[in-house]
Structures are given as C-alpha cells and as structure tokens.
CSV table of C-alpha atoms and ligand atoms in Angstrom, one decimal:
chain,number,residue,atom,x,y,z
A,1,MET,CA,21.8,-19.8,29.6
A,2,ILE,CA,21.3,-16.3,27.7
A,3,LYS,CA,19.6,-14.0,29.9
A,4,LYS,CA,20.6,-10.5,28.3
A,5,VAL,CA,21.3,-9.4,24.8
A,6,ALA,CA,23.4,-6.5,23.5
A,7,VAL,CA,22.8,-5.2,19.9
A,8,ILE,CA,25.7,-3.2,18.2
A,9,GLY,CA,24.7,-0.9,15.4
A,10,SER,CA,21.0,0.2,15.4
A,11,GLY,CA,20.5,0.6,11.8
A,12,THR,CA,18.1,-1.6,9.3
A,13,MET,CA,18.8,-4.8,11.0
A,14,GLY,CA,19.7,-3.8,14.6
A,15,HIS,CA,16.8,-2.4,15.8
A,16,GLY,CA,14.7,-5.4,14.2
A,17,ILE,CA,17.1,-7.7,15.8
A,18,ALA,CA,16.7,-6.1,19.2
A,19,GLN,CA,13.2,-5.9,19.0
A,20,LEU,CA,12.8,-9.6,18.2
A,21,PHE,CA,14.7,-10.6,21.5
A,22,ALA,CA,12.8,-7.9,23.5
A,23,ALA,CA,9.6,-9.4,22.4
A,24,ALA,CA,10.6,-12.8,23.9
A,25,HIS,CA,11.0,-11.3,27.1
A,26,CYS,CA,14.9,-10.9,26.8
A,27,PRO,CA,16.4,-7.5,28.1
A,28,VAL,CA,18.4,-5.9,25.3
A,29,THR,CA,20.6,-3.0,25.4
A,30,ILE,CA,21.1,-1.6,21.7
A,31,TYR,CA,24.4,0.6,21.3
A,32,ASP,CA,25.3,3.1,18.4
A,33,LEU,CA,27.7,5.9,17.7
A,34,ARG,CA,25.4,8.8,18.5
A,35,ALA,CA,22.1,9.4,20.4
A,36,GLU,CA,20.2,10.6,17.4
A,37,LEU,CA,21.0,7.3,15.9
A,38,LEU,CA,19.5,5.4,18.7
A,39,THR,CA,16.3,7.8,18.7
A,40,LYS,CA,15.7,6.7,15.2
A,41,ALA,CA,16.1,3.0,16.1
A,42,ARG,CA,13.8,3.5,19.0
A,43,ARG,CA,11.0,5.2,16.5
A,44,MET,CA,11.4,2.5,14.1
A,45,ILE,CA,10.7,0.0,16.8
A,46,ILE,CA,7.6,1.8,17.9
A,47,GLN,CA,6.7,2.0,14.3
A,48,ASN,CA,7.1,-1.8,13.8
A,49,LEU,CA,5.1,-2.7,16.9
A,50,GLU,CA,2.5,-0.2,15.9
A,51,VAL,CA,1.7,-1.9,12.7
A,52,MET,CA,2.0,-5.3,14.4
A,53,LYS,CA,-0.6,-4.3,17.0
A,54,LYS,CA,-2.8,-2.7,14.2
A,55,GLU,CA,-2.8,-6.2,12.2
A,56,SER,CA,-3.5,-7.9,15.8
A,57,TYR,CA,-0.4,-9.5,15.6
A,58,ILE,CA,0.4,-8.6,19.0
A,59,ASN,CA,-1.6,-6.9,21.7
A,60,SER,CA,-1.4,-4.0,23.7
A,61,ASP,CA,0.3,-5.6,26.6
A,62,GLU,CA,2.7,-7.2,24.3
A,63,GLN,CA,3.7,-4.1,22.8
A,64,LYS,CA,4.2,-2.6,26.0
A,65,ALA,CA,6.4,-5.2,27.3
A,66,THR,CA,8.6,-5.3,24.5
A,67,LEU,CA,9.3,-1.5,24.7
A,68,GLU,CA,10.0,-1.9,28.4
A,69,MET,CA,12.8,-5.0,27.7
A,70,LEU,CA,14.7,-2.3,25.4
A,71,SER,CA,17.6,0.1,26.8
A,72,TYR,CA,19.7,2.2,24.5
A,73,SER,CA,23.3,3.7,25.0
A,74,THR,CA,26.1,5.2,23.2
A,75,ASP,CA,28.6,3.9,25.9
A,76,LEU,CA,29.8,0.5,24.4
A,77,SER,CA,31.1,-0.7,27.5
A,78,GLU,CA,27.8,-0.2,29.5
A,79,ALA,CA,26.2,-1.9,26.7
A,80,VAL,CA,28.0,-5.1,26.6
A,81,HIS,CA,29.4,-5.9,29.9
A,82,ASP,CA,26.8,-7.9,31.5
A,83,ALA,CA,25.5,-9.1,28.1
A,84,ASP,CA,25.4,-13.0,27.5
A,85,LEU,CA,25.1,-12.6,24.2
A,86,ILE,CA,26.5,-9.7,21.8
A,87,ILE,CA,25.1,-9.3,18.2
A,88,GLU,CA,26.9,-6.9,16.0
A,89,ALA,CA,25.0,-5.3,13.1
A,90,ILE,CA,27.4,-2.9,12.0
A,91,PRO,CA,28.2,-2.1,8.3
A,92,GLU,CA,29.5,-4.7,6.1
A,93,VAL,CA,33.2,-3.8,6.2
A,94,LEU,CA,35.6,-6.5,7.5
A,95,GLU,CA,38.2,-3.9,9.2
A,96,PHE,CA,35.3,-2.5,10.9
A,97,LYS,CA,34.0,-5.8,12.3
A,98,LEU,CA,37.6,-6.8,13.3
A,99,GLN,CA,38.3,-3.6,15.0
A,100,LEU,CA,35.1,-3.8,17.0
A,101,PHE,CA,35.9,-7.6,18.3
A,102,LYS,CA,39.3,-6.1,19.5
A,103,LEU,CA,37.4,-3.0,21.3
A,104,LEU,CA,34.9,-5.6,22.8
A,105,GLU,CA,37.6,-7.9,24.2
A,106,PRO,CA,38.2,-6.5,27.5
A,107,MET,CA,34.6,-5.3,28.2
A,108,ILE,CA,32.7,-8.5,27.8
A,109,SER,CA,32.4,-11.3,30.0
A,110,SER,CA,34.6,-14.5,29.5
A,111,THR,CA,31.6,-16.5,28.6
A,112,ALA,CA,29.8,-14.2,26.6
A,113,ILE,CA,29.0,-15.3,22.8
A,114,VAL,CA,29.5,-12.9,20.2
A,115,ALA,CA,27.6,-13.2,16.7
A,116,SER,CA,27.9,-11.5,13.7
A,117,ASN,CA,25.1,-10.4,11.6
A,118,THR,CA,27.4,-10.3,8.4
A,119,SER,CA,25.7,-11.1,5.0
A,120,THR,CA,28.9,-12.0,3.1
A,121,PHE,CA,32.3,-12.5,5.2
A,122,PRO,CA,33.0,-16.3,5.9
A,123,ILE,CA,32.9,-17.1,9.5
A,124,THR,CA,36.9,-18.1,9.1
A,125,LYS,CA,37.6,-14.6,8.0
A,126,LEU,CA,36.0,-13.1,11.1
A,127,ALA,CA,37.6,-15.4,13.5
A,128,GLU,CA,41.3,-15.3,12.2
A,129,GLU,CA,42.3,-12.5,14.5
A,130,CYS,CA,39.1,-12.4,17.1
A,131,PRO,CA,40.5,-12.8,20.6
A,132,PHE,CA,37.2,-14.8,21.7
A,133,SER,CA,37.0,-16.8,18.3
A,134,GLU,CA,35.9,-20.0,20.0
A,135,ARG,CA,32.7,-18.0,21.2
A,136,LEU,CA,32.1,-16.3,17.7
A,137,LEU,CA,29.5,-17.3,15.4
A,138,ILE,CA,27.2,-15.8,12.6
A,139,THR,CA,23.7,-15.2,13.0
A,140,HIS,CA,22.4,-14.3,9.8
A,141,PHE,CA,19.0,-12.5,10.1
A,142,PHE,CA,16.9,-11.2,7.3
A,143,ASN,CA,15.1,-8.0,6.8
A,144,PRO,CA,13.0,-7.1,8.4
A,145,ALA,CA,14.6,-9.4,11.3
A,146,HIS,CA,11.5,-8.9,13.6
A,147,LEU,CA,9.2,-10.6,11.1
A,148,VAL,CA,11.3,-13.0,8.7
A,149,LYS,CA,11.4,-16.3,10.4
A,150,LEU,CA,15.0,-17.5,9.0
A,151,VAL,CA,18.1,-17.2,10.8
A,152,GLU,CA,21.3,-19.0,9.3
A,153,VAL,CA,23.8,-19.8,12.0
A,154,VAL,CA,27.2,-20.1,10.7
A,155,LYS,CA,30.1,-21.7,13.1
A,156,HIS,CA,33.7,-22.6,12.2
A,157,GLU,CA,35.9,-25.3,13.3
A,158,HIS,CA,36.6,-24.0,16.8
A,159,THR,CA,33.3,-22.3,17.9
A,160,LEU,CA,32.3,-24.2,21.1
A,161,PRO,CA,29.2,-26.3,20.5
A,162,TRP,CA,27.4,-24.9,23.8
A,163,ALA,CA,27.6,-21.6,22.0
A,164,VAL,CA,25.6,-22.9,19.0
A,165,GLU,CA,23.4,-24.6,21.2
A,166,GLU,CA,22.7,-21.6,23.2
A,167,VAL,CA,22.1,-19.3,20.3
A,168,SER,CA,19.9,-21.6,18.5
A,169,HIS,CA,17.7,-22.3,21.6
A,170,LEU,CA,17.3,-18.5,22.1
A,171,LEU,CA,16.5,-17.8,18.4
A,172,LYS,CA,14.0,-20.8,18.5
A,173,ALA,CA,12.4,-19.5,21.6
A,174,ALA,CA,12.0,-16.2,19.8
A,175,GLY,CA,10.0,-17.8,17.1
A,176,LYS,CA,12.8,-18.4,14.5
A,177,LYS,CA,13.6,-21.0,12.1
A,178,VAL,CA,17.2,-21.8,12.5
A,179,VAL,CA,19.4,-23.6,10.1
A,180,ILE,CA,22.9,-24.2,11.0
A,181,LEU,CA,25.3,-24.5,8.0
A,182,ASN,CA,27.4,-27.7,8.0
A,183,LYS,CA,30.4,-25.7,6.0
A,184,ASP,CA,31.6,-22.2,6.0
A,185,ILE,CA,30.7,-20.5,2.5
A,186,PRO,CA,30.7,-16.8,1.5
A,187,GLY,CA,27.1,-15.7,1.2
A,188,PHE,CA,25.9,-18.8,3.3
A,189,ILE,CA,22.7,-20.4,1.7
A,190,ALA,CA,20.1,-17.8,1.3
A,191,ASN,CA,22.4,-15.0,-0.3
A,192,ARG,CA,23.7,-17.3,-2.6
A,193,LEU,CA,20.3,-18.3,-3.9
A,194,GLN,CA,19.1,-14.8,-3.9
A,195,ALA,CA,22.3,-13.3,-5.5
A,196,ALA,CA,21.7,-15.7,-8.6
A,197,VAL,CA,17.9,-14.6,-9.2
A,198,VAL,CA,18.9,-10.8,-8.6
A,199,ARG,CA,21.9,-11.1,-11.2
A,200,GLU,CA,19.4,-12.5,-13.7
A,201,ALA,CA,16.7,-9.9,-12.7
A,202,PHE,CA,19.2,-7.1,-13.4
A,203,TYR,CA,20.3,-8.7,-16.4
A,204,LEU,CA,16.8,-8.8,-17.7
A,205,LEU,CA,16.1,-5.3,-16.6
A,206,GLU,CA,19.3,-3.9,-18.6
A,207,GLU,CA,18.4,-6.1,-21.7
A,208,GLY,CA,15.0,-4.3,-21.6
A,209,ILE,CA,13.2,-7.7,-21.7
A,210,ALA,CA,10.5,-6.2,-19.5
A,211,ASP,CA,10.1,-3.3,-16.8
A,212,ALA,CA,11.0,-3.6,-13.3
A,213,ASP,CA,7.4,-3.8,-12.3
A,214,ASP,CA,6.8,-7.0,-14.7
A,215,ILE,CA,10.0,-8.6,-13.5
A,216,ASP,CA,9.0,-8.4,-9.9
A,217,LYS,CA,5.6,-9.6,-10.9
A,218,VAL,CA,7.0,-12.5,-12.8
A,219,MET,CA,8.8,-13.5,-9.5
A,220,SER,CA,6.1,-12.7,-6.8
A,221,GLU,CA,3.2,-14.3,-8.9
A,222,GLY,CA,5.1,-17.2,-10.3
A,223,PRO,CA,8.1,-18.9,-8.6
A,224,GLY,CA,7.9,-16.7,-5.5
A,225,MET,CA,4.4,-17.9,-4.7
A,226,ARG,CA,5.5,-21.6,-4.8
A,227,TRP,CA,8.9,-20.7,-3.0
A,228,ALA,CA,7.0,-19.4,0.1
A,229,LEU,CA,5.9,-22.9,0.6
A,230,ASN,CA,8.4,-25.2,-1.1
A,231,GLY,CA,12.2,-24.8,-1.9
A,232,PRO,CA,13.6,-24.9,-5.1
A,233,LEU,CA,14.9,-28.5,-4.8
A,234,ARG,CA,11.6,-30.1,-3.4
A,235,ILE,CA,10.0,-28.0,-6.6
A,236,ALA,CA,12.4,-29.9,-8.9
A,237,ASP,CA,11.3,-33.2,-7.7
A,238,MET,CA,7.4,-32.4,-8.1
A,239,GLY,CA,8.1,-31.1,-11.6
A,240,GLY,CA,10.2,-34.2,-12.5
A,241,LEU,CA,13.8,-34.3,-12.9
A,242,ASP,CA,13.7,-35.4,-16.4
A,243,ILE,CA,12.0,-32.0,-17.1
A,244,TRP,CA,14.5,-30.0,-14.8
A,245,GLU,CA,17.6,-32.0,-16.5
A,246,LYS,CA,16.1,-30.2,-19.8
A,247,VAL,CA,15.5,-26.6,-18.2
A,248,THR,CA,18.9,-26.7,-16.7
A,249,GLY,CA,20.7,-28.1,-19.5
A,250,ASN,CA,19.3,-25.9,-22.0
A,251,LEU,CA,19.1,-22.6,-19.9
A,252,PHE,CA,22.4,-22.5,-18.0
A,253,PRO,CA,24.4,-21.5,-20.9
A,254,GLU,CA,22.0,-18.7,-21.8
A,255,LEU,CA,22.1,-17.1,-18.2
A,256,ASP,CA,23.9,-14.0,-17.1
A,257,CYS,CA,27.3,-14.9,-15.4
A,258,SER,CA,28.8,-11.7,-14.6
A,259,THR,CA,31.2,-11.4,-11.9
A,260,GLU,CA,30.5,-7.7,-10.9
A,261,ALA,CA,27.8,-5.7,-9.2
A,262,PRO,CA,25.0,-4.8,-11.8
A,263,ARG,CA,25.7,-1.8,-13.7
A,264,PHE,CA,22.1,-0.7,-12.8
A,265,ILE,CA,22.9,-0.7,-9.2
A,266,VAL,CA,26.5,1.0,-9.5
A,267,GLU,CA,24.9,3.8,-11.1
A,268,SER,CA,22.1,4.3,-8.9
A,269,VAL,CA,24.5,4.1,-5.7
A,270,LYS,CA,26.8,6.6,-7.4
A,271,GLN,CA,23.7,9.0,-7.7
A,272,GLY,CA,22.7,8.7,-4.3
A,273,ASN,CA,19.5,6.7,-5.3
A,274,LEU,CA,19.7,3.7,-2.6
A,275,GLY,CA,15.9,2.5,-2.7
A,276,SER,CA,13.0,3.3,-0.6
A,277,LYS,CA,15.2,4.8,2.2
A,278,THR,CA,16.1,7.7,-0.1
A,279,GLY,CA,13.0,7.9,-2.0
A,280,LYS,CA,14.2,6.4,-5.3
A,281,GLY,CA,15.9,3.2,-6.3
A,282,ILE,CA,14.6,1.0,-9.0
A,283,TYR,CA,11.2,2.6,-8.2
A,284,GLU,CA,10.1,6.1,-6.9
A,285,TYR,CA,8.7,6.5,-3.4
A,286,SER,CA,7.0,9.1,-1.6
A,287,GLY,CA,9.0,10.3,1.3
A,288,THR,CA,12.0,8.6,2.5
A,289,GLY,CA,10.3,5.1,2.5
A,290,GLU,CA,9.1,4.5,6.1
A,291,GLY,CA,5.6,4.4,4.9
A,292,ASN,CA,6.6,1.6,2.3
A,293,LEU,CA,8.3,-0.3,5.3
A,294,ASP,CA,4.8,-0.2,6.9
A,295,ILE,CA,3.3,-1.6,3.7
A,296,ARG,CA,5.9,-4.5,3.5
A,297,ASP,CA,5.2,-5.4,7.0
A,298,LYS,CA,1.7,-5.5,6.9
A,299,GLN,CA,2.2,-8.0,3.8
A,300,LEU,CA,4.4,-10.1,5.6
A,301,ILE,CA,2.3,-10.1,8.8
A,302,HIS,CA,-0.6,-11.5,6.6
A,303,LEU,CA,1.7,-14.2,5.0
A,304,LEU,CA,2.9,-15.3,8.6
A,305,LYS,CA,-0.6,-15.6,10.0
A,306,MET,CA,-1.5,-17.8,7.1
B,1,NAD,N1,20.2,-4.4,5.3
B,1,NAD,C1,20.2,-5.8,5.2
B,1,NAD,O1,19.0,-6.3,4.3
B,1,NAD,C2,20.7,-6.7,5.7
B,1,NAD,C3,20.4,-8.5,6.0
B,1,NAD,C4,20.9,-9.0,6.5
B,1,NAD,C5,22.4,-8.9,6.9
B,1,NAD,N2,22.8,-7.6,7.0
B,1,NAD,C6,24.2,-7.2,7.6
B,1,NAD,O2,23.9,-6.4,8.7
B,1,NAD,C7,24.9,-5.6,9.0
B,1,NAD,C8,24.3,-4.2,9.2
B,1,NAD,O3,23.7,-3.9,8.2
B,1,NAD,P1,22.5,-2.8,8.1
B,1,NAD,O4,21.7,-2.9,6.9
B,1,NAD,O5,21.9,-2.7,9.4
B,1,NAD,O6,23.5,-1.5,8.2
B,1,NAD,P2,23.0,0.1,8.6
B,1,NAD,O7,23.9,0.8,8.0
B,1,NAD,O8,21.4,0.2,8.4
B,1,NAD,O9,23.3,0.1,9.9
B,1,NAD,C9,24.5,0.0,10.6
B,1,NAD,C10,24.5,0.9,12.0
B,1,NAD,O10,25.9,0.6,12.8
B,1,NAD,C11,26.3,1.7,13.2
B,1,NAD,N3,27.7,1.6,13.4
B,1,NAD,C12,28.9,2.1,12.4
B,1,NAD,N4,29.8,1.7,12.7
B,1,NAD,C13,29.9,1.3,13.7
B,1,NAD,C14,30.8,0.9,15.0
B,1,NAD,N5,32.2,0.9,14.6
B,1,NAD,N6,30.5,0.6,16.2
B,1,NAD,C15,29.1,0.4,16.3
B,1,NAD,N7,28.3,0.8,15.5
B,1,NAD,C16,28.6,1.3,14.3
B,1,NAD,C17,25.8,2.9,12.3
B,1,NAD,O11,25.8,4.0,12.8
B,1,NAD,C18,24.4,2.1,11.9
B,1,NAD,O12,23.6,2.7,12.9
B,1,NAD,C19,25.8,-5.6,8.1
B,1,NAD,O13,26.9,-6.6,8.2
B,1,NAD,C20,25.0,-6.0,6.9
B,1,NAD,O14,25.5,-7.1,5.7
B,1,NAD,C21,22.2,-6.5,6.3
C-alpha cells in the first residue's frame, strides 16, 4: 500500500501533483535542485489552495490539512528513501530522466514504485536501462494536475501488475479518472489527440484564416463544449458515421500534415516568449502570468462543480 509519496521536480507539474496527493491525506516530500525553486512551488500551492477555498471547492480545514502533508527538500536521498511512490516531473529530456533513475537506484526501497510524468517518451525507452524497470510506469497528469481529472497510466511488458494496481488505486482515491493504455505509444492518447488539433490550429493561424482569439473561440464554443461531455468517437456515432465518412474523406487531404513544430512556436521560443509564464506568447499577459493561472483554475473549478 502506498503511504508516502515523493515528487521530484517542483515546476509546473510537480507542485500540482504533490498538492493532489497531499489533499488525499498522503504525506508528500517535494524535491528540487535549489531552495528557491521549492519556495516558489510552496507559494504556488498556497495560491492554488486559496483559489479553491475562495471558490468553495475546499474549506479552511482541508486547506490547512493539505499544507501539513507537504514537506520540501533539496536532498534527493532524504526525499525518496522512505517513499512508496516516487513521481518524477523533471524536464522532458531523456538523458535527464535516465540519469535520475540511476541516481535513485541506491536511495529507494526495493518495493518503491517509480512513475514518470513524461509527455512523450515511450515507457519502453525509459525502462531500457532502468535498474528498477519492473517497478517503473508512466503516470501522465494534465496541467493543472491538482484539478484536471485525467491521468493516463502506461506500463510495459515487464511492469509488475501490483505496481499498476497500487498506483491506479491511489490515483482514484485522490479523485482522478484513470485510463490504463493497452499498448505503449509515443504521446499516449491525450497528447496525440491534442497535437492533431494544435497542428491544425497553428496552420490556420499562420495562414491568416482567423486571428488567435477567433480560432480559440471556435474550439471552446464549438467542439470543445461537446468534448467536455463526450469524446470524438461517441460524437461521430451521434452525428452518423455516414456523415463522418464524408467529413473525414473530403477533409483529410486538406489538413496540415507537417512533421515539425509550428514555425510560430519555434520563433516565439527563440524570442523568449513562452506564453503566460513570461507575459507573452500567442497573447500578451499582464505580469508573469500567475494571475492568469488563477482565472484558469476558477474556470476549471466551475466546470468540476458542474
Ligand atoms: N507542463 C505541462 O503542461 C506538462 C503536462 C504533462 C506532462 N508534463 C511533463 O512533466 C515533466 C515536467 O514538466 P514541467 O512542465 O513541470 O517542467 P518545469 O520545467 O516546469 O519543471 C521541472 C522542474 O524539475 C526541476 N529539475 C530539473 N532537472 C532536475 C533534476 N535532474 N532533478 C530534479 N529536478 C530537476 C527543475 O528545477 C524544475 O523545477 C516533463 O516530463 C513534461 O513533459 C508537462
């Protein structure tokens, strides 16, 4: 049974994942490379909880109890030595992740489960040289991890079934909807679906078909509204497969099929415009974006309440 969790990397994903388990009464230690990163993570968690309380999604006792379940460390061994589940949320660089697994090996218990929050690497790649590969799996959370329900769980041929069961059990107890993939595939399910839409959205933007706001509006007021309730396959059934035969057959040859990151994204990143966290991306934001995250979280809480 998983009684203690360690989260490695306290950035966009790590702090939210830690908060989630802490809210489910599980003690969590968050590790990062430097103390100031942990201070930022703590501030983000306090802010997240404050928004949740203001929106009456949690009460003061729950807010306090969550904070009490969290500890912070810049000592990796101290953070992981007694953890039953270790979740890595460090940057999406394969060498970093493989290096981390080797570092962890002598520090963790022989029954500890290690989960990667990778967005893109297949589990087989991560497991190749991993010293505890039979206890390695992927738990793919979505940003913001403390609010978005879905977690994709990916195993490989040799992942021990009890490890998958234990992690799924804990995730469900923390209120998550768990989907376990039958087969390993890069990007899993959600990011493949998202990437297909994002590729076309940037194509439409670059072609000047509409401005960013209108492209986003088309999604959130149209397909997005339906997708919050039903997936694309059920929607195809509802519309009639004869219609979808025409839609897909006529439109697929017209769709963008580029195999590189969109030019717009590449140029923005070069200029340091990374989105709300730097104040500019596709849109412009006031400040460095933490206030924008509050608005996003409020909207998601309203959706969750529905
Ligand atoms: N951001 C998203 O929307 C999102 C969604 C799902 C999955 N992911 C995945 O989650 C992982 C983390 O992404 P993120 O957006 O939170 O990144 P991030 O850059 O916000 O945070 C990464 C954190 O890891 C720390 N770190 C760097 N190297 C480390 C090391 N060797 N050991 C320990 N800590 C280290 C950094 O200091 C930083 O605080 C990536 O694999 C990413 O693909 C991200």
